[in-house]
mmCIF file of C-alpha atoms in Angstrom:
data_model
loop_
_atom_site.group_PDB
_atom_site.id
_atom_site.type_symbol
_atom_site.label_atom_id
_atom_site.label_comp_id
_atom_site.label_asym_id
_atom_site.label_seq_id
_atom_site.Cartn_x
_atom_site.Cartn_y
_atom_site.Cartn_z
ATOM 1 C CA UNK A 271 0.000 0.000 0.000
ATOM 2 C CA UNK A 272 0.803 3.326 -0.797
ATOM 3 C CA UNK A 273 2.146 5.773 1.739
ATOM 4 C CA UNK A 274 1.770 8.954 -0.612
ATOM 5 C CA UNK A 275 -2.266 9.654 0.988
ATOM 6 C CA UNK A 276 -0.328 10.585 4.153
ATOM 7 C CA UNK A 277 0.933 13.646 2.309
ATOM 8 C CA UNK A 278 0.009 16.770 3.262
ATOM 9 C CA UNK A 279 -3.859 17.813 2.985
ATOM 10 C CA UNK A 280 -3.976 20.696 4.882
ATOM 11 C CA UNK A 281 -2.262 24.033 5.407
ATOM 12 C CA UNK A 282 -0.255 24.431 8.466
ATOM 13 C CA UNK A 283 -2.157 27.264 10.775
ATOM 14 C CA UNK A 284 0.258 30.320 11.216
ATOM 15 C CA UNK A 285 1.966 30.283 14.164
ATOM 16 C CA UNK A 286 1.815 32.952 16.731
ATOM 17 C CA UNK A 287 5.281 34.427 17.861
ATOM 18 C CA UNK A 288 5.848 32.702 21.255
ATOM 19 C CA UNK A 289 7.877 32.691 24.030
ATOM 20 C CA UNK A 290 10.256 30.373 24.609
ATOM 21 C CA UNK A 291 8.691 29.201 28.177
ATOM 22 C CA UNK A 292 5.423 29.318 26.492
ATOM 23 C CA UNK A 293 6.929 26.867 23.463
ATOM 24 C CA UNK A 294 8.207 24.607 25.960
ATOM 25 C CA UNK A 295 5.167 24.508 28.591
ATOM 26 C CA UNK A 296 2.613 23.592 25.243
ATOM 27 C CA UNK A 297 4.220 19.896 26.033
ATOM 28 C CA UNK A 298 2.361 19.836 28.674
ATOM 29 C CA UNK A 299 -0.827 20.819 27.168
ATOM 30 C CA UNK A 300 0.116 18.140 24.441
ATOM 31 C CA UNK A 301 0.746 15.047 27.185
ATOM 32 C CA UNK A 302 -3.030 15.779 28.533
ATOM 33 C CA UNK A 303 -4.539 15.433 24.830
ATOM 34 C CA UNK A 304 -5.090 19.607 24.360
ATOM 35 C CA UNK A 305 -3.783 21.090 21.676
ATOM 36 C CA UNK A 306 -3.200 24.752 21.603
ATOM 37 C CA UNK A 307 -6.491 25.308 19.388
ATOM 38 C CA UNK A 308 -7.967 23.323 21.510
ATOM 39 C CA UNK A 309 -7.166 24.918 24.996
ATOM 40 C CA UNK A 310 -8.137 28.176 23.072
ATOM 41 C CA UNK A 311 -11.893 27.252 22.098
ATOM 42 C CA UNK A 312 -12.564 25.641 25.611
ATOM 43 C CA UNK A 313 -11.669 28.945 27.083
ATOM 44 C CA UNK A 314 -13.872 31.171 24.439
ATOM 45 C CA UNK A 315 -16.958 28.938 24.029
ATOM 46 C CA UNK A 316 -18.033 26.702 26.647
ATOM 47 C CA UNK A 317 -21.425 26.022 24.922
ATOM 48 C CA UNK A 318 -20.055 23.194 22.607
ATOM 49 C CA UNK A 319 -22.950 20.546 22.568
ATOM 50 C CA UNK A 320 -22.286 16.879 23.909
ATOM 51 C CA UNK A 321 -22.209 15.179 20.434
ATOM 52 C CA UNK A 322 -18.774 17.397 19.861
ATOM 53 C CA UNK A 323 -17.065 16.198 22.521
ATOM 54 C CA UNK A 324 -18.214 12.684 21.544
ATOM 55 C CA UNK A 325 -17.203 13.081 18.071
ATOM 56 C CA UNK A 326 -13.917 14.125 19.298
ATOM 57 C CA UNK A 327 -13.352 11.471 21.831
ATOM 58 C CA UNK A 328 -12.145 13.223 24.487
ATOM 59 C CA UNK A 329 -12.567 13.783 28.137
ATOM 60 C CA UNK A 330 -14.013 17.059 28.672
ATOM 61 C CA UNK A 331 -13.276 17.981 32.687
ATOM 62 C CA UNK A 332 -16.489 19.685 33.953
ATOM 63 C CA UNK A 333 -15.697 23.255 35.240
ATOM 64 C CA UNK A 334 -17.195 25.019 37.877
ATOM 65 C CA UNK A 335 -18.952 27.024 35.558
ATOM 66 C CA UNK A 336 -20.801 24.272 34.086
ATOM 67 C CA UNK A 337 -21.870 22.920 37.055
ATOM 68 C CA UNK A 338 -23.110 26.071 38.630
ATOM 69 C CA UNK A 339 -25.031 27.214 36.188
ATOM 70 C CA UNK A 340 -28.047 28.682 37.294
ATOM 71 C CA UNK A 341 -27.570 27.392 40.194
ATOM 72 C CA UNK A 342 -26.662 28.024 44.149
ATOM 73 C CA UNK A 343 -25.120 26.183 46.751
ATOM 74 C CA UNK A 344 -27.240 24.703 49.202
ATOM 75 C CA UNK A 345 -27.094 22.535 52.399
ATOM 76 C CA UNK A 346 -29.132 20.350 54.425
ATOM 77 C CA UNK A 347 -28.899 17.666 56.926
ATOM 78 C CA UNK A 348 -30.316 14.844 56.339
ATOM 79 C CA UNK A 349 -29.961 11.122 58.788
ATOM 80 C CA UNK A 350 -27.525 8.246 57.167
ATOM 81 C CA UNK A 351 -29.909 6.168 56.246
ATOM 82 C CA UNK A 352 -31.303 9.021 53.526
ATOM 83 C CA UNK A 353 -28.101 9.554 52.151
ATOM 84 C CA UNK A 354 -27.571 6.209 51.892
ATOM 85 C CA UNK A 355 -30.865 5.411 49.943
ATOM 86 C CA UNK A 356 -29.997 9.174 48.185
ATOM 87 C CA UNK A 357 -26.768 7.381 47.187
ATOM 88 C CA UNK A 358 -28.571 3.789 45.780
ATOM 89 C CA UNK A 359 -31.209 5.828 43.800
ATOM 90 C CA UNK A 360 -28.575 8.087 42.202
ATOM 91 C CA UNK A 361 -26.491 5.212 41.671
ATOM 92 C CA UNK A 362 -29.965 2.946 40.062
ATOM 93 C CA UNK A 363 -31.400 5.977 37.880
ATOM 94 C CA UNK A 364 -27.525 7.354 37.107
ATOM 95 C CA UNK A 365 -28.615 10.958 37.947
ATOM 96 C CA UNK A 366 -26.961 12.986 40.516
ATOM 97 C CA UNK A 367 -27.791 13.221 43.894
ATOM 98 C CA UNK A 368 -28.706 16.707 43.735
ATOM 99 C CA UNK A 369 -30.782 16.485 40.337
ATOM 100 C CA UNK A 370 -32.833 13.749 42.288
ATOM 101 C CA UNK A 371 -33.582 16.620 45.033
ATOM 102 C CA UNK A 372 -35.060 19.018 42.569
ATOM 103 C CA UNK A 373 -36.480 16.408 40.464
ATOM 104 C CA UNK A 374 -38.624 15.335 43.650
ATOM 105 C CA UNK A 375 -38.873 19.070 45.263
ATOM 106 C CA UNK A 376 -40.716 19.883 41.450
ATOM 107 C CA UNK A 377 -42.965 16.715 41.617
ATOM 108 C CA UNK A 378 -43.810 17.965 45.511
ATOM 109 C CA UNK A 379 -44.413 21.390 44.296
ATOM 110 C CA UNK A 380 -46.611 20.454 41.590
ATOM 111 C CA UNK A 381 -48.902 17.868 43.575
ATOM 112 C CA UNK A 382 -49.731 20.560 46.291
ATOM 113 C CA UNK B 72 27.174 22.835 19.121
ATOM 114 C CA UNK B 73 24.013 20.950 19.982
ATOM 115 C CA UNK B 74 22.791 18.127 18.179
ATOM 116 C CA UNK B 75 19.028 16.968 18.602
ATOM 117 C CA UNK B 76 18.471 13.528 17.866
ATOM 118 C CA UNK B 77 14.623 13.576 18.499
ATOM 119 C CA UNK B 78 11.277 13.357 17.287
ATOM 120 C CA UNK B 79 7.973 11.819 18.615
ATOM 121 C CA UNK B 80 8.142 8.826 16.961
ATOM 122 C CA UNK B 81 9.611 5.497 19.107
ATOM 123 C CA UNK B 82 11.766 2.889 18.062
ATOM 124 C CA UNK B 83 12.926 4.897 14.919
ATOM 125 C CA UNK B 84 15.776 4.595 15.768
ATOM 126 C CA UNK B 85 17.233 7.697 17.591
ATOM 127 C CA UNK B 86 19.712 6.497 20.738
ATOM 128 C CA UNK B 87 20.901 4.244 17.505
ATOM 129 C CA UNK B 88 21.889 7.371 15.791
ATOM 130 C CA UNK B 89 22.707 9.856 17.966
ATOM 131 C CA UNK B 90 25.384 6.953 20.128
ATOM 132 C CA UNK B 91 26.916 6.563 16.565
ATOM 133 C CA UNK B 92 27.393 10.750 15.762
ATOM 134 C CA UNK B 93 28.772 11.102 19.113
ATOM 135 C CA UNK B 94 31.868 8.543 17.827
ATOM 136 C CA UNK B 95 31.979 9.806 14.681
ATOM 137 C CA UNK B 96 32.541 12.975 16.388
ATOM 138 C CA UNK B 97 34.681 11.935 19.272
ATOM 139 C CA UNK B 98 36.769 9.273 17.593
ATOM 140 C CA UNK B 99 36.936 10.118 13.928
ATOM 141 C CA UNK B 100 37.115 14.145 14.211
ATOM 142 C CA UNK B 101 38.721 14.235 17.290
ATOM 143 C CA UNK B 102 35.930 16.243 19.365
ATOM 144 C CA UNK B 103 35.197 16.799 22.921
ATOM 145 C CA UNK B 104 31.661 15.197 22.858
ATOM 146 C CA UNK B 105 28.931 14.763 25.749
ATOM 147 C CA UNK B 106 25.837 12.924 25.389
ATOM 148 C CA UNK B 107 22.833 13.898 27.096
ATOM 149 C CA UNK B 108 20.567 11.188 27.587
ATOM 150 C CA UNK B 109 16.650 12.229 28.253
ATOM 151 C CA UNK B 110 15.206 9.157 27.732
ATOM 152 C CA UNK B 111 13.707 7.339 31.182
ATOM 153 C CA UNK B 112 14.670 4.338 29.172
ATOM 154 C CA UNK B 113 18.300 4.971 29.532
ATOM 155 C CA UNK B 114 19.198 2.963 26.411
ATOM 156 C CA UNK B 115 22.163 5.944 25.974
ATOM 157 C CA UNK B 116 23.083 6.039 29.846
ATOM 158 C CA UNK B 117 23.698 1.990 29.931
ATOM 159 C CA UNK B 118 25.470 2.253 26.256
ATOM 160 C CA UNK B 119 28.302 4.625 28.117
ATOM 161 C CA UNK B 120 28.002 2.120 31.120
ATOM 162 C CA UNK B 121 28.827 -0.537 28.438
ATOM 163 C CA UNK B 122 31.833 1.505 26.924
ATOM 164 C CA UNK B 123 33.515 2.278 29.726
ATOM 165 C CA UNK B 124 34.454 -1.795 30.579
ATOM 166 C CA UNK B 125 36.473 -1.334 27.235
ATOM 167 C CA UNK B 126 39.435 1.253 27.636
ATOM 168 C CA UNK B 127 40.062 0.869 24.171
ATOM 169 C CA UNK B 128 37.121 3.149 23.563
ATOM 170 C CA UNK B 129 37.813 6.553 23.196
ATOM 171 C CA UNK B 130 35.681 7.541 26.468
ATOM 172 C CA UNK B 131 32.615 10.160 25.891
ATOM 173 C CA UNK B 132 30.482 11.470 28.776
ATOM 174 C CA UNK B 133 27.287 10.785 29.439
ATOM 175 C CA UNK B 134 24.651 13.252 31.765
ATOM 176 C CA UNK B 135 20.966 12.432 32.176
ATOM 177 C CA UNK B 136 18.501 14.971 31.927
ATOM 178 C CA UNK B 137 14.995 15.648 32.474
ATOM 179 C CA UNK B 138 12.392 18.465 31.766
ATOM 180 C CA UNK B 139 12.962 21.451 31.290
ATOM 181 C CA UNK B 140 16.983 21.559 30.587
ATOM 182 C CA UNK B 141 17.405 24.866 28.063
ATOM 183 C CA UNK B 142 19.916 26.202 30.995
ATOM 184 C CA UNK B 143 21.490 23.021 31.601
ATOM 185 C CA UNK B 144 21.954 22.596 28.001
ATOM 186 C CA UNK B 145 23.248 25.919 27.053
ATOM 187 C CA UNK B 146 25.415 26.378 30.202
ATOM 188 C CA UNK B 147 26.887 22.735 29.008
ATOM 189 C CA UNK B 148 27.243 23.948 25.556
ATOM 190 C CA UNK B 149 29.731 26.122 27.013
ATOM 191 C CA UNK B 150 32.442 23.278 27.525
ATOM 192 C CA UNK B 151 32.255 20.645 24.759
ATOM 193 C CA UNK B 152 32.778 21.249 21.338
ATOM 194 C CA UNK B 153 29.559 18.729 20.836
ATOM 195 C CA UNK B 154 26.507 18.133 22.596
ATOM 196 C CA UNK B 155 24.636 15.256 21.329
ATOM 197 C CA UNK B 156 21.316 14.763 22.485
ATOM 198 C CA UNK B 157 19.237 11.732 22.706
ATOM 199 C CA UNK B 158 15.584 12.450 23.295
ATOM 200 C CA UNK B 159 13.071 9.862 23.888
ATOM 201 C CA UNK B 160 9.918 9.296 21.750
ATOM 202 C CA UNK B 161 7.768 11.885 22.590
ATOM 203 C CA UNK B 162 6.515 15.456 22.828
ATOM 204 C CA UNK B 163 7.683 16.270 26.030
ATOM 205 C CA UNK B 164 9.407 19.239 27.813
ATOM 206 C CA UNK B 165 13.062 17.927 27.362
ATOM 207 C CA UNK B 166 12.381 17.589 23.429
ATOM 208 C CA UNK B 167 11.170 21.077 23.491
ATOM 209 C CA UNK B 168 13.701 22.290 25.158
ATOM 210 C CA UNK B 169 16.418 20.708 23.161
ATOM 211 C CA UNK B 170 14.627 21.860 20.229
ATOM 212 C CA UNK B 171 14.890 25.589 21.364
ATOM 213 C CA UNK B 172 18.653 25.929 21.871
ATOM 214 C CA UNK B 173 19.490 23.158 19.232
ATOM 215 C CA UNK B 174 21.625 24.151 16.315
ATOM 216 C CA UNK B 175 20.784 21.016 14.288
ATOM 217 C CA UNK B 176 17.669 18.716 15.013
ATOM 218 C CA UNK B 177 17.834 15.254 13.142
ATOM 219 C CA UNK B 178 14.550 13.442 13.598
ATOM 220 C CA UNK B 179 14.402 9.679 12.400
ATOM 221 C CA UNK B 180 11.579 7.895 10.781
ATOM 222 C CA UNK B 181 11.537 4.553 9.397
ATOM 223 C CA UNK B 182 9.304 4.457 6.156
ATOM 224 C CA UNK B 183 6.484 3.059 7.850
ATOM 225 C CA UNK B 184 3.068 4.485 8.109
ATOM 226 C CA UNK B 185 2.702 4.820 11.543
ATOM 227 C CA UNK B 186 6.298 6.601 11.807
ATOM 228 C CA UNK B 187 5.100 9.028 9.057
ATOM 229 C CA UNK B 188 1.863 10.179 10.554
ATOM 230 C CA UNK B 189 3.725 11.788 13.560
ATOM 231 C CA UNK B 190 4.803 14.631 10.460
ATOM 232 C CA UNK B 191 2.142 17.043 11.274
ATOM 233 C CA UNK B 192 2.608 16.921 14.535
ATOM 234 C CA UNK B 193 6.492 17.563 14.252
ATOM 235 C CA UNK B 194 5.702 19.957 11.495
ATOM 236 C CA UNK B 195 3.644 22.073 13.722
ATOM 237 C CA UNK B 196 6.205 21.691 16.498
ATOM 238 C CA UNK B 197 8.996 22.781 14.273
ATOM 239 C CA UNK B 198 7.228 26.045 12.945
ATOM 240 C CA UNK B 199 6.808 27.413 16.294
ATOM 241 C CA UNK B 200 10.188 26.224 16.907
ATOM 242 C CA UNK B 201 11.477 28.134 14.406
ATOM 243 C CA UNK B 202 10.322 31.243 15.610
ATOM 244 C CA UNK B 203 12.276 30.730 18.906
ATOM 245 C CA UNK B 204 14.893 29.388 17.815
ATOM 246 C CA UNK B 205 15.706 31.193 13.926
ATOM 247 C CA UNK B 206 18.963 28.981 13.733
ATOM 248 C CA UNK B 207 18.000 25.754 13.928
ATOM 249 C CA UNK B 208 18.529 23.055 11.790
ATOM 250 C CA UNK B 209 16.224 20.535 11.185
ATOM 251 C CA UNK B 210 15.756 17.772 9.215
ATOM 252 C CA UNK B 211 14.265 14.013 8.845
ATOM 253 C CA UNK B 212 16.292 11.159 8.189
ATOM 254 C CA UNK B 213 14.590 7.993 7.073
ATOM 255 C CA UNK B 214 16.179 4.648 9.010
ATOM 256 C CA UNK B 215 16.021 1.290 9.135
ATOM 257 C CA UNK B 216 14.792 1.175 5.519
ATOM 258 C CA UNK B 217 14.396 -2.422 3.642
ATOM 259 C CA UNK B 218 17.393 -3.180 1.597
ATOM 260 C CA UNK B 219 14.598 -5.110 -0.662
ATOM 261 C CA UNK B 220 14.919 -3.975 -4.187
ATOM 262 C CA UNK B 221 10.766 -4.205 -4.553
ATOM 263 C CA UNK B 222 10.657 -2.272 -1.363
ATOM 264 C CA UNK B 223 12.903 0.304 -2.301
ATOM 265 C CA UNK B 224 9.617 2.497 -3.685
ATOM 266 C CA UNK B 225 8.289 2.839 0.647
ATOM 267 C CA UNK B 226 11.702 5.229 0.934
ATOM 268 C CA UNK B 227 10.905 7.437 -2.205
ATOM 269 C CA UNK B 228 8.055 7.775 -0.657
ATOM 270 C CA UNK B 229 8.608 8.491 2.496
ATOM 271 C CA UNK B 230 10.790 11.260 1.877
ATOM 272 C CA UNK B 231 8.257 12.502 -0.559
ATOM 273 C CA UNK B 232 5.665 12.522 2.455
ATOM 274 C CA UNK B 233 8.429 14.245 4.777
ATOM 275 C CA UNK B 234 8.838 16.696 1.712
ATOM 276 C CA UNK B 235 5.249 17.995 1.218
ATOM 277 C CA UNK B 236 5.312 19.226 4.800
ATOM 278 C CA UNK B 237 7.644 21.450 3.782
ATOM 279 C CA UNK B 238 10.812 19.879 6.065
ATOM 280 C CA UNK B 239 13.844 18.957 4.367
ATOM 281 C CA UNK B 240 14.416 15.319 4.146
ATOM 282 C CA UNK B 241 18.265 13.970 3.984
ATOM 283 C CA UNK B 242 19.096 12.134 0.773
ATOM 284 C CA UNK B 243 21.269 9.837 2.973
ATOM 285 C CA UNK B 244 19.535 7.161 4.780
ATOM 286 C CA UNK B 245 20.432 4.057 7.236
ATOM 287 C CA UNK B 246 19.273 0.263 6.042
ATOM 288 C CA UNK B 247 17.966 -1.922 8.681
ATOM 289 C CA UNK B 248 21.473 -3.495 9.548
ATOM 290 C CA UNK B 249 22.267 -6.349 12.284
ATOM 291 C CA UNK B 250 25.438 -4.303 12.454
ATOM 292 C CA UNK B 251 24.019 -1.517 14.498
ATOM 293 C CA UNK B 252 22.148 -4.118 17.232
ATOM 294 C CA UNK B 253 25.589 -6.234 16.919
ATOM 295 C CA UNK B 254 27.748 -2.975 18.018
ATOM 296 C CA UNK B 255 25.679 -1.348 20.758
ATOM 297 C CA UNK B 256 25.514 -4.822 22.489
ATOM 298 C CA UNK B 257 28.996 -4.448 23.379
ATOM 299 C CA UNK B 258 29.010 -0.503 23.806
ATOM 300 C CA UNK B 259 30.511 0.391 20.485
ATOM 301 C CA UNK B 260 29.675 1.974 17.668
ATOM 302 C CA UNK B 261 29.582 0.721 13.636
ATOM 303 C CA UNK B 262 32.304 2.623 13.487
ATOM 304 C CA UNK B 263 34.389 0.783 15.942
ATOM 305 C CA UNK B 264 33.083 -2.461 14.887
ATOM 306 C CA UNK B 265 33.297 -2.562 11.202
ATOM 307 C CA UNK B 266 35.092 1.664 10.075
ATOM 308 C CA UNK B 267 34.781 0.553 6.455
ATOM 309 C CA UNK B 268 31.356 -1.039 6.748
ATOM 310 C CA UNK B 269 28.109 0.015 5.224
ATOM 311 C CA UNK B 270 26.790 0.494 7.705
ATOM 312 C CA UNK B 271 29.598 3.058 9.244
ATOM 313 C CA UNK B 272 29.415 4.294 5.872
ATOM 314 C CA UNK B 273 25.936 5.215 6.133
ATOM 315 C CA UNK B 274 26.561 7.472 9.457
ATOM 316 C CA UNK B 275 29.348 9.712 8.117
ATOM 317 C CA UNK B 276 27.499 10.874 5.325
ATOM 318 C CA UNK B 277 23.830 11.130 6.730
ATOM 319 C CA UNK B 278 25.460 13.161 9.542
ATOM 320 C CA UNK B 279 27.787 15.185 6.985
ATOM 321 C CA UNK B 280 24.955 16.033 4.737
ATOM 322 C CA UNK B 281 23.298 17.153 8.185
ATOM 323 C CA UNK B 282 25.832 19.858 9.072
ATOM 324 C CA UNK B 283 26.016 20.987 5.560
ATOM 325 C CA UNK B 284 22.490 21.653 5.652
ATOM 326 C CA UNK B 285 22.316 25.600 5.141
ATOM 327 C CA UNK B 286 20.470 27.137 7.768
ATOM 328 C CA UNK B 287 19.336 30.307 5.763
ATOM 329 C CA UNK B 288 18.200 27.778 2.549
ATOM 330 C CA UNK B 289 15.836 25.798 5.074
ATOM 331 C CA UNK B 290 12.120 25.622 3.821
ATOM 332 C CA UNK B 291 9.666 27.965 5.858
ATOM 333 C CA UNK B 292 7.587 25.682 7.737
ATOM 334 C CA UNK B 293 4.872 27.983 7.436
ATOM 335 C CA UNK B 294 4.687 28.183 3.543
ATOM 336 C CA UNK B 295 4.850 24.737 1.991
ATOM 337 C CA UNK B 296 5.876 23.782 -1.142
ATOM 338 C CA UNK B 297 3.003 22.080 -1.954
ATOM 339 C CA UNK B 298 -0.315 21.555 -0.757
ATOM 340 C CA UNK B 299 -1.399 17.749 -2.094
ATOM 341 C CA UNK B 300 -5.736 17.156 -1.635
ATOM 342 C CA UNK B 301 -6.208 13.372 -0.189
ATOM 343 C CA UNK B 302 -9.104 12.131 -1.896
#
């Protein structure tokens, strides 16, 4: 087989003048699976849609951002044996804890 | 001077190469050469071991280092008339690093596919490279190629590939040689073992051509030659 379709296809990007630190650290960005681009457009749009980060295959950490959205911190105290059954349902139904909370204080809310 | 030889790409044969420069250099032109081994897999580090039960061998020192070593390398530079690098297969910070002070960067490939699509990645590397470091270098080297006339078209094409990312590609080349397994066993190089062999043969002049590379003729790694569409 031929090795002359792993030619070049596409134009390199220009590169941006650097600093010689900054050359060096992008190693680092390149041993976690982010490339420059990447690390770029995760920064300026965090609204890419699940089925890109499928497509691309790659482990997308959740930021605080994400997880906060629209939302507030809240605690209660609740006995062992509720977190314990909180923990089994989340872990049957694969929701979080938390989403199980609102999904039941909505059902509650709506019943009254 | 420092000599990179590097790349992503493992088991293309780079400690091969860059143990075999460093006696070119150190018993052929008569250089004060140090190694620099940055490869966890010590390969280099254990070849020196290796030499240095033979005191026939003209002795060359050996220093491991890891991460970021610009300063190390350039403060080192200061004392040897060679530094020859050995950098494991991978992107990491010691390549980089290298890379940035390096006057010449040699990066094997063997003619196989997998070897060859590490290119754009080394591409990419090399053009933001080359803005740090104006003076470098660099060029690909294709080893371990079949001495198989019917194979002989996977070279042509290798260093065609190499070539339409814009990278210069050396004309010289190594074959895949039992000499170069035969003479690290015992800490030498093919020079020591067999100095009129082909295989000795094939390090003077791929490392030759290397230095006469002309730094202000090498391609801009931003414009390529040729742009080729994959259908």
């Amino acid at each position: 087989m031929s090795l002359l379709n792993l030619k070049k296809s596409k134009p390199l990007a220009k590169p941006s003048l650097r600093s010689v630190e900054a050359f060096i650290d992008d190693a680092i960005l390149y041993a976690q699976g982010q490339s420059k681009s990447v690390r770029k457009a995760q920064t300026t749009s965090s609204a890419s849609s699940k089925s890109e980060r499928a497509a691309t295959n790659k482990a997308v950490p959740i930021t605080k951002t994400q997880r906060a959205e629209g939302m507030r911190h809240a605690t209660f105290t609740l006995t062992p044996e509720c977190i314990e059954k909180l923990s089994v349902l989340s872990a049957q139904t694969g929701k979080a804890k938390s989403a199980l909370i609102r999904e039941w204080i909505t059902q509650h809310a709506a019943s009254k | 001077m420092i000599i990179l030889v590097g790349g992503e790409k493992g088991g293309s044969g780079k400690s091969c190469l860059a143990q075999n420069i460093a006696v070119y250099l150190r018993a052929e032109k008569g250089a004060n050469v140090l190694m620099v081994d940055c490869d966890p897999q010590r390969t280099t580090s254990d070849w020196i071991q290796e030499r240095k039960g033979n005191p026939r061998l003209p002795e060359i020192n050996c220093v491991q280092l890891y991460g970021k070593i610009r300063n190390e390398l350039l403060n080192l530079r200061q004392y040897y008339d060679y530094v020859v690098i050995d950098c494991g297969g991978q992107d990491n910070l010691a390549l980089r690093s290298s890379m940035a002070v390096a006057d010449h960067i040699l990066i094997p490939l063997r003619p196989k596919r997998r070897d060859l699509k590490t290119v754009p990645h080394m591409e990419d590397i090399l053009s933001t490279c080359k803005m740090v470091n104006p003076k470098m270098n660099a060029a690909f080297v294709i080893t371990q190629c079949p001495s198989l006339p019917s194979l002989a078209s996977r070279i042509l094409e290798a260093k065609e590939v190499c070539r339409s990312f814009g990278i210069p590609v050396l004309n010289s080349v190594t074959f895949s040689r039992n000499m170069y397994d035969d003479s690290e066993e015992s800490g030498r190089s093919v020079i020591e073992s067999e100095p009129e062999g082909k295989a000795a043969h094939e390090i003077r002049t791929l490392f030759e051509e290397l230095l006469a590379g002309k730094v202000e003729d090498a391609h801009e790694f931003t414009q390529p030659q040729k742009v080729e569409a994959v259908s």
